[in-house]
Tab-separated table of C-alpha atoms (C1' of nucleotides) in Angstrom:
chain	number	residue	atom	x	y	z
A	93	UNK	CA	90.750	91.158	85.427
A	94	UNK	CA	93.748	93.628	87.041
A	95	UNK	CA	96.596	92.021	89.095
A	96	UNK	CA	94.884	88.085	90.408
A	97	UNK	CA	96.572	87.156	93.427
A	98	UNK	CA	99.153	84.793	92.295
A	99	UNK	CA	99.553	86.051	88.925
A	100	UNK	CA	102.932	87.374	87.453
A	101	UNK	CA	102.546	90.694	85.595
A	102	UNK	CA	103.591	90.059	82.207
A	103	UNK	CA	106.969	91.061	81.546
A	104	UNK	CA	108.032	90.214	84.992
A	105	UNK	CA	108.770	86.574	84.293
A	106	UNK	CA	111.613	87.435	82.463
A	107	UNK	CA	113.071	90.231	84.725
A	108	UNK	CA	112.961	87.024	87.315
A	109	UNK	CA	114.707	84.643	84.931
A	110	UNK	CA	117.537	86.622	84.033
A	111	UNK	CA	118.256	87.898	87.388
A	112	UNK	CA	117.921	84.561	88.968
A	113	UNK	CA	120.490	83.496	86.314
A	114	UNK	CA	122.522	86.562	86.844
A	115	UNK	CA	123.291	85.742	90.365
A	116	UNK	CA	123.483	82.208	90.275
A	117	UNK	CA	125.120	81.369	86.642
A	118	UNK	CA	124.288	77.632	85.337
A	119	UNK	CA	120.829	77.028	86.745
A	120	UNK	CA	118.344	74.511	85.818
A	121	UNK	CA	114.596	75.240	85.392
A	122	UNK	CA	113.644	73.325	88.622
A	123	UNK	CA	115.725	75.427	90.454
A	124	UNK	CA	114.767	78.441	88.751
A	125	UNK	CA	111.206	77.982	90.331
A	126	UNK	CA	112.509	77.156	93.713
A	127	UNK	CA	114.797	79.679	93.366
A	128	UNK	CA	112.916	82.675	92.890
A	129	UNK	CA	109.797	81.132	94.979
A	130	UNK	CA	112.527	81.309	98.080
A	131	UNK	CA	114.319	84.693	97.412
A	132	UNK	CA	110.499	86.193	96.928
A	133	UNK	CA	109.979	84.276	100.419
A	134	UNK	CA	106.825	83.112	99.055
A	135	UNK	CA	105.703	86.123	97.484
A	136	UNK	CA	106.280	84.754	94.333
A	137	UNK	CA	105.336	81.493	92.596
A	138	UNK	CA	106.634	80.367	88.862
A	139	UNK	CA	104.592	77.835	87.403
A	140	UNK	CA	106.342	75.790	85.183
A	141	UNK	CA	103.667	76.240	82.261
A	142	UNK	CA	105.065	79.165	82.249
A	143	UNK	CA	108.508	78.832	83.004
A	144	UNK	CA	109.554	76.544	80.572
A	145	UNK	CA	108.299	78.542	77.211
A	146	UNK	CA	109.697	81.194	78.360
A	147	UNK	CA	113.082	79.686	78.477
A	148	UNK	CA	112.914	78.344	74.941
A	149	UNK	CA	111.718	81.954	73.559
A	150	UNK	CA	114.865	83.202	75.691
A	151	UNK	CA	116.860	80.972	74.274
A	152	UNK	CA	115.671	82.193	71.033
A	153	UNK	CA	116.457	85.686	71.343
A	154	UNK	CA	119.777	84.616	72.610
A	155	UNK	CA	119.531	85.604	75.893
A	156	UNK	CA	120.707	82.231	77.775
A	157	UNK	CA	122.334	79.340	76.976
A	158	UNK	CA	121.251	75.744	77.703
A	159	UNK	CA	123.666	72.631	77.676
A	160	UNK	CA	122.413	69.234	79.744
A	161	UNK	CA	124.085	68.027	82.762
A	162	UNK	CA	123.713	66.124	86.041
A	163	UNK	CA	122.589	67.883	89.011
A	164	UNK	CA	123.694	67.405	92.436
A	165	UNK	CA	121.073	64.759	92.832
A	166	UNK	CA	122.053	62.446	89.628
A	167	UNK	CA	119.467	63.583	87.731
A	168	UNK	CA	119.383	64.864	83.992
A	169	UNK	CA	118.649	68.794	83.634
A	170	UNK	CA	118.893	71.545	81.149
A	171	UNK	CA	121.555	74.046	82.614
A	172	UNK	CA	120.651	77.550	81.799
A	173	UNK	CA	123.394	80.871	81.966
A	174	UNK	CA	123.451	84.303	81.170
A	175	UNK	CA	124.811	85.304	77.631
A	176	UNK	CA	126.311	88.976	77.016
A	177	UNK	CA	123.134	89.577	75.148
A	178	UNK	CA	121.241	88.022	78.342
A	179	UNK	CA	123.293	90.149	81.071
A	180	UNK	CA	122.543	93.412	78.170
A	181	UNK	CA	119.286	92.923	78.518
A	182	UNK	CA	118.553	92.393	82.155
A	183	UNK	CA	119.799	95.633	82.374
A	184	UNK	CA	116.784	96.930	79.773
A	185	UNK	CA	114.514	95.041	81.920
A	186	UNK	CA	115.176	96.123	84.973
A	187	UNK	CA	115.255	99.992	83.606
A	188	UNK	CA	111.545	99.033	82.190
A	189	UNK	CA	110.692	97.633	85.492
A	190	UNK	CA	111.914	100.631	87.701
A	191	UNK	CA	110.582	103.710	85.332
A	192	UNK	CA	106.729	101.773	85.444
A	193	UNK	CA	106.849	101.077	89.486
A	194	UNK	CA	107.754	104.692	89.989
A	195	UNK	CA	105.285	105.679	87.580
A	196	UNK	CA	102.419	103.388	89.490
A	197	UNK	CA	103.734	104.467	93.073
A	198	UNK	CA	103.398	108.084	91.803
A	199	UNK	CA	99.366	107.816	91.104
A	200	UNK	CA	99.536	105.979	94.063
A	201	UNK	CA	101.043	108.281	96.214
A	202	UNK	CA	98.914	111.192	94.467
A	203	UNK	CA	96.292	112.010	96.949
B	46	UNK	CA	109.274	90.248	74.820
B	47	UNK	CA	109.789	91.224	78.350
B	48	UNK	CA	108.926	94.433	79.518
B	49	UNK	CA	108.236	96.722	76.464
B	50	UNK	CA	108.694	100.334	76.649
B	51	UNK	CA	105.523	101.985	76.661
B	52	UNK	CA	103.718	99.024	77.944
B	53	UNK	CA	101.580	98.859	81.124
B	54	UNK	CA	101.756	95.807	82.289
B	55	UNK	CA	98.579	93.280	82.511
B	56	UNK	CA	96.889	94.220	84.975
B	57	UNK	CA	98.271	97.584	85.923
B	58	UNK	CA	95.969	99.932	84.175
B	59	UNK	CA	92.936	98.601	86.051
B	60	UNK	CA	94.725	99.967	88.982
B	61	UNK	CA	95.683	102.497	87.541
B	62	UNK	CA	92.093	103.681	86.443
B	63	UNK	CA	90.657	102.660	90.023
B	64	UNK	CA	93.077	105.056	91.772
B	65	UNK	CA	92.263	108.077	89.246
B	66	UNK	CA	88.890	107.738	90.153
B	67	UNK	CA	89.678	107.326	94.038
B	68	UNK	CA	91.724	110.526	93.765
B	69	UNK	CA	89.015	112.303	91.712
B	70	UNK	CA	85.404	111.072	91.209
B	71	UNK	CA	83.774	111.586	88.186
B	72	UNK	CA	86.308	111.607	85.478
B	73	UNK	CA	86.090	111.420	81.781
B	74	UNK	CA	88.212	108.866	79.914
B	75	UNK	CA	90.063	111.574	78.244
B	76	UNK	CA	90.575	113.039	81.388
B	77	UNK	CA	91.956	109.739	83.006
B	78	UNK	CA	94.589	109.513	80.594
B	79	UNK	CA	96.123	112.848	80.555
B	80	UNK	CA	95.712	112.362	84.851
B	81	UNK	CA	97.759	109.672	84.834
B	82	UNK	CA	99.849	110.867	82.709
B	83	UNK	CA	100.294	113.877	84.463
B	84	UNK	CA	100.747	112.401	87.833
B	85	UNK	CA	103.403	109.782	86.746
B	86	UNK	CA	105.290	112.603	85.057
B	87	UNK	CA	104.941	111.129	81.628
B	88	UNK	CA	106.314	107.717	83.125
B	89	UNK	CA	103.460	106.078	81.653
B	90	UNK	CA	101.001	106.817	79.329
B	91	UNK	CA	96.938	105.249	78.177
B	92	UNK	CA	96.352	104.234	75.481
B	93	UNK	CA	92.979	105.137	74.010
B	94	UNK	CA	92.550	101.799	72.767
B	95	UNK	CA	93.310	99.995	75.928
B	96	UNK	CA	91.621	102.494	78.243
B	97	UNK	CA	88.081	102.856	76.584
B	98	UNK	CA	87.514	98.748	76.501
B	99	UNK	CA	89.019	98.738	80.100
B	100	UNK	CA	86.362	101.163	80.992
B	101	UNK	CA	83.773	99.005	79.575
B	102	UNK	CA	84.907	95.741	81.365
B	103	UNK	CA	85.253	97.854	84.496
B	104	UNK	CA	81.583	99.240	84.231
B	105	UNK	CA	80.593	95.154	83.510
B	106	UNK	CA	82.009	94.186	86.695
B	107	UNK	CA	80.560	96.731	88.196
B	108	UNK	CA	83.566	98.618	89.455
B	109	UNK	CA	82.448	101.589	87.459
B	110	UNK	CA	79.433	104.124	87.247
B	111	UNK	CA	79.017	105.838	84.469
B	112	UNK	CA	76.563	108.911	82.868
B	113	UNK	CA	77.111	111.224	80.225
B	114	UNK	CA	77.197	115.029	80.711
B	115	UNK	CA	79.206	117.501	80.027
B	116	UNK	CA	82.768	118.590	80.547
B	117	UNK	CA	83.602	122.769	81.184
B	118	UNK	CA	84.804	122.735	77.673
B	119	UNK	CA	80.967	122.023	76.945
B	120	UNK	CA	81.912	119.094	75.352
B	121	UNK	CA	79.694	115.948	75.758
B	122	UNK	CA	81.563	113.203	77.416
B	123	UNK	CA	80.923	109.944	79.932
B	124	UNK	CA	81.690	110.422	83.474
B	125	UNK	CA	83.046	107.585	85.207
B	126	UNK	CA	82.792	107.676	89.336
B	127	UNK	CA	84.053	103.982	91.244
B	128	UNK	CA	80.833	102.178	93.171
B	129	UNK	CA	81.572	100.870	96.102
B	130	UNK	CA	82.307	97.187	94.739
B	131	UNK	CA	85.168	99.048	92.728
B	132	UNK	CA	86.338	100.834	96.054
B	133	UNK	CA	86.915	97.481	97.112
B	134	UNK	CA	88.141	96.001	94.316
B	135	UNK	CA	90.920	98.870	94.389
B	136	UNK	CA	92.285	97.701	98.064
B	137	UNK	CA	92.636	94.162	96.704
B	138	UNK	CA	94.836	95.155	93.315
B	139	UNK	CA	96.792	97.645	95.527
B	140	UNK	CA	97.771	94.705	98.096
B	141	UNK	CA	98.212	92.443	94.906
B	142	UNK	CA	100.437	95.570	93.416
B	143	UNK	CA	102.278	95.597	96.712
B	144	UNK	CA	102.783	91.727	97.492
B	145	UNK	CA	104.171	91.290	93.323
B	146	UNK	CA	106.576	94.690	93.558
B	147	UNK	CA	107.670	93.637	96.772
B	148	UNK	CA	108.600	90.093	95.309
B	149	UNK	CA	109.871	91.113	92.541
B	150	UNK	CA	112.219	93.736	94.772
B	151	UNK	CA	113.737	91.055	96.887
B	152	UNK	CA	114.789	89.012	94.156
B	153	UNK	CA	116.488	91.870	92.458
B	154	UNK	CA	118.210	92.865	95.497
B	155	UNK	CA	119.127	89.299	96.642
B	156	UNK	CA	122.686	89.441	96.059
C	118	DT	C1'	110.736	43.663	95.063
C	119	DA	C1'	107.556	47.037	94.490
C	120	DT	C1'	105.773	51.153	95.534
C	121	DG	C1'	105.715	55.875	96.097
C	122	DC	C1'	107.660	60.423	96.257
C	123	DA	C1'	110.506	64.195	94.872
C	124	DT	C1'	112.872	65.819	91.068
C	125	DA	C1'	113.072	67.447	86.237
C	126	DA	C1'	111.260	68.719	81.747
C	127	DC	C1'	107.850	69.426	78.440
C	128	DT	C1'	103.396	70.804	75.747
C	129	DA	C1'	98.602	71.663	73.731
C	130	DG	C1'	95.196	74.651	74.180
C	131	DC	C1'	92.926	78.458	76.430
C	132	DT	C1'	92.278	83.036	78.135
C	133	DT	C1'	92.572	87.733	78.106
C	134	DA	C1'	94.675	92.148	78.323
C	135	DA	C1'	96.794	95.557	75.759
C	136	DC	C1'	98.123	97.312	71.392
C	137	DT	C1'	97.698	99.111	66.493
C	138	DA	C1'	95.305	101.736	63.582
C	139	DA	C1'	91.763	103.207	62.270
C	140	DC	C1'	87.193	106.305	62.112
C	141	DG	C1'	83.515	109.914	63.508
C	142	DG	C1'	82.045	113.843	65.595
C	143	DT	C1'	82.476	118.480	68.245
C	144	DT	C1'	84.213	122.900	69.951
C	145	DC	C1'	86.944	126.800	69.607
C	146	DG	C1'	90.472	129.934	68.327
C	147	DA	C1'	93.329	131.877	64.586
D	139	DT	C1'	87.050	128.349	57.522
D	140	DC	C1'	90.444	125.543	58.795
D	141	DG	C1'	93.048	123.037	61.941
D	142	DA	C1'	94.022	121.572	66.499
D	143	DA	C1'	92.555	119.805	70.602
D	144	DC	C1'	88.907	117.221	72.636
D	145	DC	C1'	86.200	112.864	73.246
D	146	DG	C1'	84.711	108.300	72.111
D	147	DT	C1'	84.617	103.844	69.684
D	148	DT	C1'	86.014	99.389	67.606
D	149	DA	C1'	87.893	95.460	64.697
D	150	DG	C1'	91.611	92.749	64.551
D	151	DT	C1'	96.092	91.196	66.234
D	152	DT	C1'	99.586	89.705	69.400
D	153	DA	C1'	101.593	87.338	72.940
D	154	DA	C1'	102.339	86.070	77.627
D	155	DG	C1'	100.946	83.314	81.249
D	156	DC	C1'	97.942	79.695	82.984
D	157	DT	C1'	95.657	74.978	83.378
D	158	DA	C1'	96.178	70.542	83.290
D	159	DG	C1'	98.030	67.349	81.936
D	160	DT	C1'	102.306	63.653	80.270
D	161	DT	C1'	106.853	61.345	80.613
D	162	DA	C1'	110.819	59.793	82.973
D	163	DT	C1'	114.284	58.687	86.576
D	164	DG	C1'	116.726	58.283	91.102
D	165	DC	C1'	116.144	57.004	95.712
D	166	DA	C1'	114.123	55.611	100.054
D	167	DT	C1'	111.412	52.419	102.375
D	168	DA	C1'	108.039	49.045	103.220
DNA sequence: TATGCATAACTAGCTTAACTAACGGTTCGA
DNA sequence: TCGAACCGTTAGTTAAGCTAGTTATGCATA
């Protein structure tokens, strides 16, 4: 029930995804995790149960791109970047995610 | 998808309820939703069909009191008040709250 | 040579919160 | 007396994220 430690708010995973991708462009899902678990500085934790389906449904909807390459380490990955569509609607996201934190910090605040 | 307009997130409106009822014991559920409604300045709005069952899950976990009586518009109507288990179930979400927004805030600003 | 670890991706099945879209009843003012 | 605001309830749906696995490969080292 509520926020569990550990959990990500649903909604959020994508915000993360598409920002991550945003600033680095042509990332692969294993980096994705690592990625965001290091910016976050541990605050933060994708699991990849999660990670992964919501890539393909992002794919769906157009929002990234996938092709397979090699990664610095020889190994075989899916390559994710940013489509215009993707970059559109980080920007919705992010909007979303701003008006409902203010929203929360204002009942917060409210003493 | 995502964050959806008009959505609290998962997790959120527990909080959210908690904090109303921190801020002012003994509050109807009609009276929770126009509060935080109020207080956010029509950020974000309650559902009636997520707060009631919310309320009911809340009073299971015993985070919740509530009695019927009756409101100033003589209207009957169940007053909720937090117990002390819901006090301290309030301090955990808002640290959760904090730890994801904060997480969430340095990857967005990570440049 | 084998053995183990880190890397990389994937999925079935479950849980659960929040929503939609109703419905029922009451009080009060126009 | 009629409608609007007030107050509560619920069945059924959706969908996101998690758990707990599986598969596979490159590389280091014992």
């Amino acid at each position: 029930m509520g926020i569990r430690k550990n959990d990500i708010l649903q909604g959020t995973l994508v915000l993360l995804i598409l920002k991550s991708l945003a600033t680095n462009p042509r990332l692969h899902g294993y980096a994705i995790t690592s990625h965001v678990q290091r910016v976050s500085e541990n605050l933060l934790r994708v699991e990849e149960g999660s990670l992964y389906p919501a890539l393909h449904r992002m794919e769906q909807e157009g929002w990234v791109r996938a092709d397979w390459g090699k990664t610095e380490k020889n190994r075989d990955a899916r390559f994710y970047s940013l489509t215009a569509a993707g970059r559109k609607q980080l920007a919705h996201e992010q909007e979303s995610w701003a008006r409902l934190t203010e929203g929360v910090a204002r009942v917060i605040r409210y003493a």
